[in-house]
């Protein structure tokens, strides 16, 4: 059987189409999976670089942790922390001419070996004393943090502001684990 030139060209073209179509049909998923694998390798390498940077920064983080840990006030298990904090917030407000009309502590929350007390306050002052008060709270040796602050104009007084804020005080208690361990053993 003899093929003409035209039939050979058609057979070659058909074979090329079948080869290209087969390569596309079977090769596309392989190329996609290869691309996904390269992308996942890139992500893993990026995560590894990030983890290495964090590991390299460990001494820095430990130094900052040690500094913050030293700033956290220590109280005995029976010390009245809330009363001390109420006096501190009131003193900071008075020193900076911020009038506090209501000051109300929340319950002490314990997380691990740290405790926290939130103090809700209603205040009134001008803008500059308020800023000085907030700065005094932030720069206080104890760890104080104003997490919620509302501000609105006071009625009847130009330039006066009023609102609410919540001051959080972080501290630790010494002897807590000893008392809980003693209470746990019969």
mmCIF file of C-alpha atoms in Angstrom:
data_model
loop_
_atom_site.group_PDB
_atom_site.id
_atom_site.type_symbol
_atom_site.label_atom_id
_atom_site.label_comp_id
_atom_site.label_asym_id
_atom_site.label_seq_id
_atom_site.Cartn_x
_atom_site.Cartn_y
_atom_site.Cartn_z
ATOM 1 C CA UNK A 1 0.000 0.000 0.000
ATOM 2 C CA UNK A 2 1.333 3.259 -1.162
ATOM 3 C CA UNK A 3 0.410 6.613 0.377
ATOM 4 C CA UNK A 4 0.336 9.722 -1.664
ATOM 5 C CA UNK A 5 2.098 12.874 -0.533
ATOM 6 C CA UNK A 6 -1.223 14.408 0.364
ATOM 7 C CA UNK A 7 -2.166 11.452 2.600
ATOM 8 C CA UNK A 8 1.242 11.526 4.297
ATOM 9 C CA UNK A 9 0.845 15.235 5.051
ATOM 10 C CA UNK A 10 -2.684 14.659 6.432
ATOM 11 C CA UNK A 11 -1.433 11.711 8.519
ATOM 12 C CA UNK A 12 1.460 13.800 9.862
ATOM 13 C CA UNK A 13 -0.891 16.709 10.641
ATOM 14 C CA UNK A 14 -3.356 14.346 12.355
ATOM 15 C CA UNK A 15 -0.532 12.765 14.347
ATOM 16 C CA UNK A 16 0.750 16.207 15.354
ATOM 17 C CA UNK A 17 -2.747 17.270 16.469
ATOM 18 C CA UNK A 18 -3.145 14.028 18.458
ATOM 19 C CA UNK A 19 0.284 14.497 20.053
ATOM 20 C CA UNK A 20 -0.322 18.146 20.907
ATOM 21 C CA UNK A 21 -3.856 17.424 22.148
ATOM 22 C CA UNK A 22 -2.644 14.471 24.239
ATOM 23 C CA UNK A 23 0.215 16.509 25.646
ATOM 24 C CA UNK A 24 -2.184 19.313 26.517
ATOM 25 C CA UNK A 25 -4.790 16.920 27.986
ATOM 26 C CA UNK A 26 -2.322 14.952 30.077
ATOM 27 C CA UNK A 27 0.281 17.700 30.571
ATOM 28 C CA UNK A 28 -1.952 20.512 31.872
ATOM 29 C CA UNK A 29 -2.688 18.816 35.224
ATOM 30 C CA UNK A 30 0.997 17.965 35.594
ATOM 31 C CA UNK A 31 2.020 21.569 34.881
ATOM 32 C CA UNK A 32 -0.628 22.857 37.312
ATOM 33 C CA UNK A 33 0.510 20.488 40.052
ATOM 34 C CA UNK A 34 4.119 21.472 39.342
ATOM 35 C CA UNK A 35 3.174 25.162 39.644
ATOM 36 C CA UNK A 36 1.293 24.472 42.891
ATOM 37 C CA UNK A 37 4.299 22.562 44.225
ATOM 38 C CA UNK A 38 6.623 25.467 43.363
ATOM 39 C CA UNK A 39 4.215 27.882 45.066
ATOM 40 C CA UNK A 40 4.026 25.739 48.198
ATOM 41 C CA UNK A 41 7.830 25.437 48.272
ATOM 42 C CA UNK A 42 8.059 29.239 47.981
ATOM 43 C CA UNK A 43 5.578 29.668 50.856
ATOM 44 C CA UNK A 44 7.502 27.213 53.035
ATOM 45 C CA UNK A 45 10.759 29.043 52.307
ATOM 46 C CA UNK A 46 9.134 32.373 53.178
ATOM 47 C CA UNK A 47 7.789 30.902 56.435
ATOM 48 C CA UNK A 48 11.241 29.482 57.173
ATOM 49 C CA UNK A 49 12.842 32.917 56.617
ATOM 50 C CA UNK A 50 10.252 34.489 58.917
ATOM 51 C CA UNK A 51 10.849 31.824 61.578
ATOM 52 C CA UNK A 52 14.616 32.324 61.331
ATOM 53 C CA UNK A 53 14.182 36.087 61.766
ATOM 54 C CA UNK A 54 12.050 35.472 64.863
ATOM 55 C CA UNK A 55 14.627 33.038 66.220
ATOM 56 C CA UNK A 56 17.394 35.569 65.574
ATOM 57 C CA UNK A 57 15.350 38.197 67.450
ATOM 58 C CA UNK A 58 14.900 35.961 70.484
ATOM 59 C CA UNK A 59 17.508 37.737 72.654
ATOM 60 C CA UNK A 60 15.830 41.072 71.884
ATOM 61 C CA UNK A 61 12.387 39.702 72.799
ATOM 62 C CA UNK A 62 13.733 38.098 75.963
ATOM 63 C CA UNK A 63 15.321 41.398 77.014
ATOM 64 C CA UNK A 64 12.044 43.257 76.418
ATOM 65 C CA UNK A 65 10.155 40.551 78.307
ATOM 66 C CA UNK A 66 12.568 40.800 81.242
ATOM 67 C CA UNK A 67 12.175 44.597 81.302
ATOM 68 C CA UNK A 68 8.381 44.387 81.221
ATOM 69 C CA UNK A 69 8.411 41.623 83.810
ATOM 70 C CA UNK A 70 10.405 43.874 86.143
ATOM 71 C CA UNK A 71 7.883 46.701 85.622
ATOM 72 C CA UNK A 72 4.956 44.525 86.672
ATOM 73 C CA UNK A 73 4.154 45.321 90.285
ATOM 74 C CA UNK A 74 4.153 42.414 92.727
ATOM 75 C CA UNK A 75 1.535 42.119 95.457
ATOM 76 C CA UNK A 76 0.999 39.494 98.103
ATOM 77 C CA UNK A 77 -2.023 37.249 97.727
ATOM 78 C CA UNK A 78 -3.975 39.173 100.387
ATOM 79 C CA UNK A 79 -3.015 42.754 99.408
ATOM 80 C CA UNK A 80 -5.914 45.029 98.325
ATOM 81 C CA UNK A 81 -4.754 45.958 94.827
ATOM 82 C CA UNK A 82 -7.998 47.583 93.713
ATOM 83 C CA UNK A 83 -7.921 50.266 96.417
ATOM 84 C CA UNK A 84 -4.311 51.094 95.560
ATOM 85 C CA UNK A 85 -5.167 51.421 91.869
ATOM 86 C CA UNK A 86 -8.196 53.602 92.568
ATOM 87 C CA UNK A 87 -5.943 55.972 94.540
ATOM 88 C CA UNK A 88 -3.342 55.939 91.738
ATOM 89 C CA UNK A 89 -5.861 56.776 89.010
ATOM 90 C CA UNK A 90 -7.475 59.475 91.159
ATOM 91 C CA UNK A 91 -4.046 60.982 91.976
ATOM 92 C CA UNK A 92 -2.991 61.015 88.296
ATOM 93 C CA UNK A 93 -6.286 62.669 87.357
ATOM 94 C CA UNK A 94 -6.000 65.295 90.111
ATOM 95 C CA UNK A 95 -2.358 66.051 89.239
ATOM 96 C CA UNK A 96 -3.388 66.715 85.628
ATOM 97 C CA UNK A 97 -6.622 68.632 86.377
ATOM 98 C CA UNK A 98 -8.956 65.964 85.052
ATOM 99 C CA UNK A 99 -12.160 65.826 87.048
ATOM 100 C CA UNK A 100 -13.365 62.272 87.713
ATOM 101 C CA UNK A 101 -16.991 62.122 88.776
ATOM 102 C CA UNK A 102 -17.340 58.335 88.907
ATOM 103 C CA UNK A 103 -14.659 55.723 89.445
ATOM 104 C CA UNK A 104 -15.693 52.091 89.567
ATOM 105 C CA UNK A 105 -13.428 49.032 89.656
ATOM 106 C CA UNK A 106 -14.288 45.761 87.972
ATOM 107 C CA UNK A 107 -13.427 42.338 89.333
ATOM 108 C CA UNK A 108 -9.865 41.102 89.208
ATOM 109 C CA UNK A 109 -9.191 38.798 86.264
ATOM 110 C CA UNK A 110 -6.437 36.199 86.585
ATOM 111 C CA UNK A 111 -4.616 34.876 83.502
ATOM 112 C CA UNK A 112 -1.804 32.493 84.371
ATOM 113 C CA UNK A 113 0.478 34.240 86.833
ATOM 114 C CA UNK A 114 -0.734 37.724 85.845
ATOM 115 C CA UNK A 115 -3.786 39.535 87.124
ATOM 116 C CA UNK A 116 -5.626 42.520 85.741
ATOM 117 C CA UNK A 117 -8.081 45.037 87.176
ATOM 118 C CA UNK A 118 -10.190 47.333 84.997
ATOM 119 C CA UNK A 119 -11.312 50.683 86.400
ATOM 120 C CA UNK A 120 -14.243 52.487 84.728
ATOM 121 C CA UNK A 121 -14.163 56.267 85.065
ATOM 122 C CA UNK A 122 -16.389 59.150 84.025
ATOM 123 C CA UNK A 123 -14.353 62.300 83.474
ATOM 124 C CA UNK A 124 -14.532 65.949 82.456
ATOM 125 C CA UNK A 125 -11.715 68.329 81.496
ATOM 126 C CA UNK A 126 -10.240 70.391 78.724
ATOM 127 C CA UNK A 127 -8.215 68.783 75.941
ATOM 128 C CA UNK A 128 -4.709 69.670 77.160
ATOM 129 C CA UNK A 129 -5.165 68.284 80.715
ATOM 130 C CA UNK A 130 -6.707 65.146 79.230
ATOM 131 C CA UNK A 131 -3.657 64.623 77.020
ATOM 132 C CA UNK A 132 -1.318 65.196 79.989
ATOM 133 C CA UNK A 133 -3.353 62.682 82.021
ATOM 134 C CA UNK A 134 -3.206 60.054 79.266
ATOM 135 C CA UNK A 135 0.541 60.594 78.969
ATOM 136 C CA UNK A 136 0.932 60.251 82.752
ATOM 137 C CA UNK A 137 -1.015 56.982 82.670
ATOM 138 C CA UNK A 138 1.160 55.655 79.841
ATOM 139 C CA UNK A 139 4.446 56.682 81.479
ATOM 140 C CA UNK A 140 3.497 55.490 84.979
ATOM 141 C CA UNK A 141 5.974 52.903 86.342
ATOM 142 C CA UNK A 142 3.179 50.370 86.811
ATOM 143 C CA UNK A 143 1.665 48.848 83.705
ATOM 144 C CA UNK A 144 -1.461 50.923 83.093
ATOM 145 C CA UNK A 145 -3.341 50.953 79.819
ATOM 146 C CA UNK A 146 -6.343 52.987 78.650
ATOM 147 C CA UNK A 147 -8.121 50.658 76.235
ATOM 148 C CA UNK A 148 -11.449 52.422 75.926
ATOM 149 C CA UNK A 149 -11.932 56.183 75.749
ATOM 150 C CA UNK A 150 -15.025 58.129 74.774
ATOM 151 C CA UNK A 151 -14.951 61.888 74.245
ATOM 152 C CA UNK A 152 -17.793 64.326 73.671
ATOM 153 C CA UNK A 153 -18.241 68.082 74.174
ATOM 154 C CA UNK A 154 -19.490 69.053 77.636
ATOM 155 C CA UNK A 155 -22.739 71.005 77.650
ATOM 156 C CA UNK A 156 -22.666 74.613 78.747
ATOM 157 C CA UNK A 157 -18.874 75.012 78.784
ATOM 158 C CA UNK A 158 -16.899 75.979 75.714
ATOM 159 C CA UNK A 159 -13.722 73.969 75.317
ATOM 160 C CA UNK A 160 -14.673 71.388 77.945
ATOM 161 C CA UNK A 161 -14.862 67.711 77.128
ATOM 162 C CA UNK A 162 -16.423 64.792 78.935
ATOM 163 C CA UNK A 163 -16.587 61.062 78.515
ATOM 164 C CA UNK A 164 -15.607 57.686 79.905
ATOM 165 C CA UNK A 165 -12.409 55.678 79.944
ATOM 166 C CA UNK A 166 -11.366 52.279 81.216
ATOM 167 C CA UNK A 167 -7.901 51.939 82.737
ATOM 168 C CA UNK A 168 -6.463 48.433 82.939
ATOM 169 C CA UNK A 169 -3.803 47.649 85.530
ATOM 170 C CA UNK A 170 -1.602 44.549 85.154
ATOM 171 C CA UNK A 171 0.139 43.034 88.184
ATOM 172 C CA UNK A 172 1.184 39.718 89.666
ATOM 173 C CA UNK A 173 0.636 38.176 93.032
ATOM 174 C CA UNK A 174 3.360 36.447 95.006
ATOM 175 C CA UNK A 175 2.457 33.406 97.026
ATOM 176 C CA UNK A 176 -0.673 32.619 94.968
ATOM 177 C CA UNK A 177 0.628 29.285 93.721
ATOM 178 C CA UNK A 178 1.717 28.356 97.252
ATOM 179 C CA UNK A 179 -1.746 29.062 98.685
ATOM 180 C CA UNK A 180 -3.532 27.264 95.863
ATOM 181 C CA UNK A 181 -1.173 24.284 96.185
ATOM 182 C CA UNK A 182 -1.748 24.166 99.936
ATOM 183 C CA UNK A 183 -5.495 24.389 99.461
ATOM 184 C CA UNK A 184 -5.441 21.627 96.824
ATOM 185 C CA UNK A 185 -3.663 19.073 99.053
ATOM 186 C CA UNK A 186 -5.910 17.511 101.749
#
